[in-house]
Amino acid sequence: MAFIKTKYNRRSFLKVSAAGGAGLMLQFSWLRGMAQDNKPAEEAFDLNAYIRVNTDGTVTIFSPNPEIGQNVKTSMPLIVAEELDVAWDQVSVEQAPLNTDKYQGQIAGGSQSIRRSWDGLRMAGASARHLFLAAAAKKWDIPIEDLITEDGQVKHLPTNQFVAYPDLIQDAVMIPVPEEVKLKDPADFKLIGTAVKNVDGMGIATGKPLFGLDYMRDGALIAMPIHPPAFGQKLKSFDATAAKAMPGIHDVFTINTTLEKPQWSDVNAFNELVVVVGDSTWQVMQAKKAVEVSWETVEELEDTAAHREKLEKVFSSGKGEVKRKDGDPDDAFAKADKIVEASYYGSFLAHNTMEPMNFFADVQADKADLVGPIQTPESLRKSASALLNIPEENINVDMTRMGGGFGRRLYGNFGLEAAAISQKIGKPVKLVYSREDDMTQGTYRPSYMLKYRAALDADKNLIGFEVLGSGIPESPIFENRYPAGTVSNYKAENFGVETAISTGAWRAPRSNFTAGAEQSFLDEVAEAAGKDPIEFRLELFDKAISNPVGERNDYDPERYAGVLKLVKEKSNWGVELDGVYRGVSAYYCHNSYVAQVIDLVKDEDGNPVIKKVWAAVDCGIVVNKEGALNQIEGGIVDGLGHALYSQLTFEKGKPMQQNFNRYRLIKNNEAPAEIEVFFVENGIAPTGLGEPGLPPIAGAFANAMYKATGKRYYRQPYMILDQQEKVLG
């Protein structure tokens, strides 16, 4: 039976879990506010930062982290409910506001919400459960060890006594929290590991006002920005005479959100904006067209053709940074019987969340209310405090559900803009980006290039491996990931290219490109070695298991090999099917392992059709199977769509794709006809799941296409650039 500490010393309750992740503060400070007769007031009692037990027998569980579709608003409370031992139909879930006194790590990013909160969430539920057990033991004068809990009740089976949690509240709140509490054995889980529907599902389906765009207050105005049309330009002057005369328009002015000490989340290429404020979105959109703006060029206006040339040329600049070197790669390549080489390219990508950027702000003289879809509410509050010159404790940030994030809403420039506008006009305001505003504002996935070399000896053994990475502005290499640790002679070297274009995290940062390139190249090396692609990978893992190379390898080779073996088994890999072309890929990121096999067929015109995808996933304990399946299936479709069709190109600094008429996304009939997902059951604490399903699929597709066409695919988006090559002949 597992126990977990509730505090580290007599003065401070546990804020951060023993694993170093974000948890909760077990504080009962509300007791100090109770009446002199020690009778709790009202009808609800805050037992700790995550739980409120109501006198009607229901339990309200607060979900602390932002919800962007990754389903934490369901899965995080599910963990608490499991340890509290209440039935799920007794539970209601509310989005918690930003509160750094009660919560830590209120952020959605890096697929870490569950991983970092696992211990803290379990402790929250277990601590509350202990209070009810102790209260019942005292009430009945029975040893606590003789009692059990079930569905929100404490029971003593020998005497058939039972009492509901609400009837124990007044006694429970007076019981001190012990130094440690008992956690459930995973074998006894009733909720964790089952399939639970999204708590917001019905609201989403019926159009409830859950999202940022839905949020409004009486008397608030609408604002929309005008930023430079090209990266490398800034505002010179503007004339808003015509716009101000239009119906419903209140004002047109400039704001500047430049911070003296910006945080990492303050990425923004356009801090100085022209803003149009009016009564309605439509009126403001029309007025924007009437504003005459002059821009001046202050940096190089960049082009996609030049980007690709710079990515290639930087490799010979001598300005690389060797991130890892094992053995003597130069000697290995000099002695190689055969060398395999390939280069891979990926374009800039936009996030293109279905809900464009927006935020509500009501800034007054000494306080501010900020409400909207943000992945980093604490960072936004800190930056808003600096911009508005208002203390952080006087700024309230409430989180709405987000219509997609994918990393874009880690960067809160739109929240700062709303705050600056409200402060300037002295009224509440709702800032709304149009799709074009959103797609041309920046914070894109960088453009990347990777160059691989592999050295084989006369017996076709892999004796050397080299990867060079360049990016605008950063390299996508993870130097300590596979195949590092499997090859005696290995080198990873980074290069970067400066740019005026703002970039940021995009779902599975760097991995979203690197996985496809790496896994495509490994297939090419396996073919040169005359080996089956899966067996070739497994041989390398065997080396990492028995005799790993290097001092640091980020992955567990046994778990990595495990998902490959599982997907091999489930997909019947090795069985030839007439007219079916198969590709495989496996990748590790965000502490989880995913292997995928894809089956392609050809339609009557010879075009590829994705028949089926098998996925094997090792993410530790699966909290909610419904949400887990959604994450993997969604990641596969998202990864395929962007690897095959999406790109953002530039001419003289201007993004050429500004809406979905030119920025290609995957269509329904292009998605896999079937996806089958298998989860490894190993009892390990949960790891990331929101992102790991996306990266491998590009490599699996490219490898299957090679089987179907005899052609290797080196440039993403595969299908768009392939079509361009055909047109060019």
mmCIF file of C-alpha atoms in Angstrom, residues 408-593:
data_model
loop_
_atom_site.group_PDB
_atom_site.id
_atom_site.type_symbol
_atom_site.label_atom_id
_atom_site.label_comp_id
_atom_site.label_asym_id
_atom_site.label_seq_id
_atom_site.Cartn_x
_atom_site.Cartn_y
_atom_site.Cartn_z
ATOM 1 C CA ARG A 408 -0.033 29.434 -29.851
ATOM 2 C CA ARG A 409 -1.793 30.458 -26.661
ATOM 3 C CA LEU A 410 1.369 29.993 -24.626
ATOM 4 C CA TYR A 411 2.212 33.474 -25.911
ATOM 5 C CA GLY A 412 -0.205 36.022 -24.493
ATOM 6 C CA ASN A 413 0.345 39.101 -26.654
ATOM 7 C CA PHE A 414 -3.380 39.279 -27.412
ATOM 8 C CA GLY A 415 -4.187 39.377 -23.692
ATOM 9 C CA LEU A 416 -1.731 42.242 -23.201
ATOM 10 C CA GLU A 417 -3.222 44.069 -26.169
ATOM 11 C CA ALA A 418 -6.718 43.790 -24.711
ATOM 12 C CA ALA A 419 -5.450 45.109 -21.365
ATOM 13 C CA ALA A 420 -3.656 48.044 -22.992
ATOM 14 C CA ILE A 421 -6.749 48.969 -25.014
ATOM 15 C CA SER A 422 -9.066 48.825 -21.991
ATOM 16 C CA GLN A 423 -6.690 50.973 -19.964
ATOM 17 C CA LYS A 424 -6.505 53.550 -22.741
ATOM 18 C CA ILE A 425 -10.265 53.870 -23.335
ATOM 19 C CA GLY A 426 -11.219 53.453 -19.681
ATOM 20 C CA LYS A 427 -13.869 50.859 -20.536
ATOM 21 C CA PRO A 428 -14.182 47.072 -20.748
ATOM 22 C CA VAL A 429 -13.236 45.733 -24.159
ATOM 23 C CA LYS A 430 -13.242 42.500 -26.117
ATOM 24 C CA LEU A 431 -10.268 42.145 -28.474
ATOM 25 C CA VAL A 432 -10.966 39.882 -31.450
ATOM 26 C CA TYR A 433 -8.572 38.805 -34.197
ATOM 27 C CA SER A 434 -9.880 38.008 -37.654
ATOM 28 C CA ARG A 435 -8.526 34.853 -39.283
ATOM 29 C CA GLU A 436 -6.197 37.020 -41.351
ATOM 30 C CA ASP A 437 -5.006 38.895 -38.261
ATOM 31 C CA ASP A 438 -4.315 35.576 -36.592
ATOM 32 C CA MET A 439 -2.519 33.903 -39.476
ATOM 33 C CA THR A 440 -0.261 36.865 -40.273
ATOM 34 C CA GLN A 441 0.635 37.875 -36.695
ATOM 35 C CA GLY A 442 3.480 35.354 -36.348
ATOM 36 C CA THR A 443 4.574 33.004 -33.546
ATOM 37 C CA TYR A 444 4.869 30.260 -36.171
ATOM 38 C CA ARG A 445 6.425 26.821 -36.147
ATOM 39 C CA PRO A 446 10.001 27.462 -37.393
ATOM 40 C CA SER A 447 11.229 26.300 -40.771
ATOM 41 C CA TYR A 448 13.720 23.439 -40.465
ATOM 42 C CA MET A 449 16.351 21.445 -42.331
ATOM 43 C CA LEU A 450 18.083 18.252 -41.229
ATOM 44 C CA LYS A 451 21.026 16.539 -42.935
ATOM 45 C CA TYR A 452 21.712 12.915 -42.020
ATOM 46 C CA ARG A 453 24.604 10.580 -42.779
ATOM 47 C CA ALA A 454 24.945 6.928 -41.805
ATOM 48 C CA ALA A 455 28.041 4.756 -42.198
ATOM 49 C CA LEU A 456 27.766 1.003 -42.799
ATOM 50 C CA ASP A 457 30.673 -1.443 -42.683
ATOM 51 C CA ALA A 458 31.214 -4.359 -45.069
ATOM 52 C CA ASP A 459 28.851 -6.496 -42.988
ATOM 53 C CA LYS A 460 26.197 -3.775 -43.236
ATOM 54 C CA ASN A 461 26.408 -2.878 -39.578
ATOM 55 C CA LEU A 462 25.732 0.736 -38.597
ATOM 56 C CA ILE A 463 29.080 2.095 -37.385
ATOM 57 C CA GLY A 464 28.560 5.850 -37.668
ATOM 58 C CA PHE A 465 25.696 8.329 -37.540
ATOM 59 C CA GLU A 466 25.662 12.094 -38.035
ATOM 60 C CA VAL A 467 22.867 14.637 -37.913
ATOM 61 C CA LEU A 468 23.202 18.344 -38.665
ATOM 62 C CA GLY A 469 20.246 20.573 -37.929
ATOM 63 C CA SER A 470 19.440 24.100 -39.009
ATOM 64 C CA GLY A 471 16.353 26.167 -38.435
ATOM 65 C CA ILE A 472 14.893 29.610 -38.715
ATOM 66 C CA PRO A 473 15.754 30.512 -36.045
ATOM 67 C CA GLU A 474 16.598 27.278 -34.158
ATOM 68 C CA SER A 475 17.726 23.733 -34.912
ATOM 69 C CA PRO A 476 15.207 20.911 -34.325
ATOM 70 C CA ILE A 477 17.773 18.384 -33.038
ATOM 71 C CA PHE A 478 17.395 16.464 -29.760
ATOM 72 C CA GLU A 479 20.952 15.275 -29.373
ATOM 73 C CA ASN A 480 20.305 12.739 -26.614
ATOM 74 C CA ARG A 481 17.417 10.944 -28.226
ATOM 75 C CA TYR A 482 17.436 7.815 -30.346
ATOM 76 C CA PRO A 483 19.479 6.781 -32.269
ATOM 77 C CA ALA A 484 21.993 8.384 -29.876
ATOM 78 C CA GLY A 485 23.121 5.692 -27.480
ATOM 79 C CA THR A 486 22.903 2.937 -30.102
ATOM 80 C CA VAL A 487 25.849 3.865 -32.340
ATOM 81 C CA SER A 488 29.491 3.914 -31.223
ATOM 82 C CA ASN A 489 30.355 6.883 -33.424
ATOM 83 C CA TYR A 490 27.747 9.621 -33.329
ATOM 84 C CA LYS A 491 27.589 13.387 -33.809
ATOM 85 C CA ALA A 492 24.812 15.963 -33.518
ATOM 86 C CA GLU A 493 25.481 19.563 -34.522
ATOM 87 C CA ASN A 494 23.200 22.617 -34.412
ATOM 88 C CA PHE A 495 23.024 25.656 -36.691
ATOM 89 C CA GLY A 496 20.663 28.623 -36.660
ATOM 90 C CA VAL A 497 19.524 31.354 -39.049
ATOM 91 C CA GLU A 498 18.445 34.781 -37.784
ATOM 92 C CA THR A 499 15.026 36.075 -38.766
ATOM 93 C CA ALA A 500 12.576 38.907 -38.180
ATOM 94 C CA ILE A 501 9.716 36.384 -38.212
ATOM 95 C CA SER A 502 8.460 35.488 -34.751
ATOM 96 C CA THR A 503 8.320 31.796 -33.895
ATOM 97 C CA GLY A 504 7.195 29.680 -30.987
ATOM 98 C CA ALA A 505 6.139 26.265 -29.795
ATOM 99 C CA TRP A 506 3.901 24.290 -32.149
ATOM 100 C CA ARG A 507 2.332 21.000 -31.025
ATOM 101 C CA ALA A 508 5.277 18.709 -30.118
ATOM 102 C CA PRO A 509 7.940 21.399 -30.689
ATOM 103 C CA ARG A 510 10.827 20.314 -32.923
ATOM 104 C CA SER A 511 9.630 16.709 -32.670
ATOM 105 C CA ASN A 512 6.806 17.537 -35.090
ATOM 106 C CA PHE A 513 9.434 17.757 -37.864
ATOM 107 C CA THR A 514 12.376 15.761 -36.541
ATOM 108 C CA ALA A 515 10.407 12.531 -36.096
ATOM 109 C CA GLY A 516 9.346 12.394 -39.744
ATOM 110 C CA ALA A 517 12.852 13.115 -41.012
ATOM 111 C CA GLU A 518 14.604 10.745 -38.616
ATOM 112 C CA GLN A 519 12.211 7.860 -39.130
ATOM 113 C CA SER A 520 12.265 8.248 -42.917
ATOM 114 C CA PHE A 521 16.047 8.201 -42.892
ATOM 115 C CA LEU A 522 16.219 5.128 -40.657
ATOM 116 C CA ASP A 523 14.079 3.266 -43.187
ATOM 117 C CA GLU A 524 16.516 4.282 -45.896
ATOM 118 C CA VAL A 525 19.440 3.041 -43.800
ATOM 119 C CA ALA A 526 17.613 -0.218 -43.047
ATOM 120 C CA GLU A 527 17.124 -0.779 -46.764
ATOM 121 C CA ALA A 528 20.818 -0.138 -47.437
ATOM 122 C CA ALA A 529 21.622 -2.662 -44.707
ATOM 123 C CA GLY A 530 19.254 -5.190 -46.258
ATOM 124 C CA LYS A 531 17.103 -5.419 -43.118
ATOM 125 C CA ASP A 532 13.432 -5.198 -42.242
ATOM 126 C CA PRO A 533 12.686 -1.663 -40.928
ATOM 127 C CA ILE A 534 11.334 -2.848 -37.577
ATOM 128 C CA GLU A 535 14.037 -5.453 -37.037
ATOM 129 C CA PHE A 536 16.695 -2.870 -37.875
ATOM 130 C CA ARG A 537 15.335 -0.516 -35.201
ATOM 131 C CA LEU A 538 15.001 -3.309 -32.646
ATOM 132 C CA GLU A 539 18.632 -4.339 -33.195
ATOM 133 C CA LEU A 540 19.691 -0.793 -32.331
ATOM 134 C CA PHE A 541 17.541 -0.845 -29.204
ATOM 135 C CA ASP A 542 19.148 -4.117 -28.176
ATOM 136 C CA LYS A 543 22.495 -2.339 -28.253
ATOM 137 C CA ALA A 544 21.117 0.526 -26.150
ATOM 138 C CA ILE A 545 19.757 -1.989 -23.648
ATOM 139 C CA SER A 546 22.847 -4.190 -23.340
ATOM 140 C CA ASN A 547 25.654 -1.724 -23.986
ATOM 141 C CA PRO A 548 24.479 1.889 -24.238
ATOM 142 C CA VAL A 549 26.817 4.479 -25.725
ATOM 143 C CA GLY A 550 27.316 7.844 -24.036
ATOM 144 C CA GLU A 551 26.654 9.281 -20.620
ATOM 145 C CA ARG A 552 23.114 10.490 -21.246
ATOM 146 C CA ASN A 553 20.303 9.004 -23.301
ATOM 147 C CA ASP A 554 16.902 10.547 -22.694
ATOM 148 C CA TYR A 555 14.823 7.477 -23.505
ATOM 149 C CA ASP A 556 14.237 4.036 -22.000
ATOM 150 C CA PRO A 557 15.201 1.593 -24.785
ATOM 151 C CA GLU A 558 13.086 -1.236 -23.380
ATOM 152 C CA ARG A 559 9.898 0.857 -23.372
ATOM 153 C CA TYR A 560 10.809 2.249 -26.797
ATOM 154 C CA ALA A 561 11.331 -1.232 -28.228
ATOM 155 C CA GLY A 562 8.154 -2.350 -26.473
ATOM 156 C CA VAL A 563 5.844 -0.137 -28.531
ATOM 157 C CA LEU A 564 7.554 -1.270 -31.735
ATOM 158 C CA LYS A 565 7.031 -4.902 -30.814
ATOM 159 C CA LEU A 566 3.412 -4.227 -29.894
ATOM 160 C CA VAL A 567 2.569 -2.423 -33.132
ATOM 161 C CA LYS A 568 4.373 -5.144 -35.080
ATOM 162 C CA GLU A 569 2.196 -7.771 -33.434
ATOM 163 C CA LYS A 570 -1.106 -5.926 -33.704
ATOM 164 C CA SER A 571 -0.634 -4.894 -37.341
ATOM 165 C CA ASN A 572 0.610 -8.326 -38.460
ATOM 166 C CA TRP A 573 3.713 -6.663 -39.804
ATOM 167 C CA GLY A 574 5.509 -8.834 -42.318
ATOM 168 C CA VAL A 575 2.338 -10.272 -43.839
ATOM 169 C CA GLU A 576 2.166 -9.101 -47.444
ATOM 170 C CA LEU A 577 -1.239 -7.794 -48.518
ATOM 171 C CA ASP A 578 -2.015 -7.329 -52.204
ATOM 172 C CA GLY A 579 -2.231 -3.645 -53.115
ATOM 173 C CA VAL A 580 -1.404 -2.463 -49.581
ATOM 174 C CA TYR A 581 1.771 -0.472 -48.917
ATOM 175 C CA ARG A 582 3.010 -0.280 -45.343
ATOM 176 C CA GLY A 583 5.220 2.124 -43.443
ATOM 177 C CA VAL A 584 6.385 2.178 -39.844
ATOM 178 C CA SER A 585 7.648 4.838 -37.480
ATOM 179 C CA ALA A 586 8.385 5.123 -33.760
ATOM 180 C CA TYR A 587 9.237 8.130 -31.661
ATOM 181 C CA TYR A 588 9.775 9.276 -28.078
ATOM 182 C CA CYS A 589 8.792 12.697 -26.800
ATOM 183 C CA HIS A 590 7.144 14.247 -23.737
ATOM 184 C CA ASN A 591 8.191 11.187 -21.716
ATOM 185 C CA SER A 592 6.013 8.848 -23.800
ATOM 186 C CA TYR A 593 6.588 6.327 -26.595
#
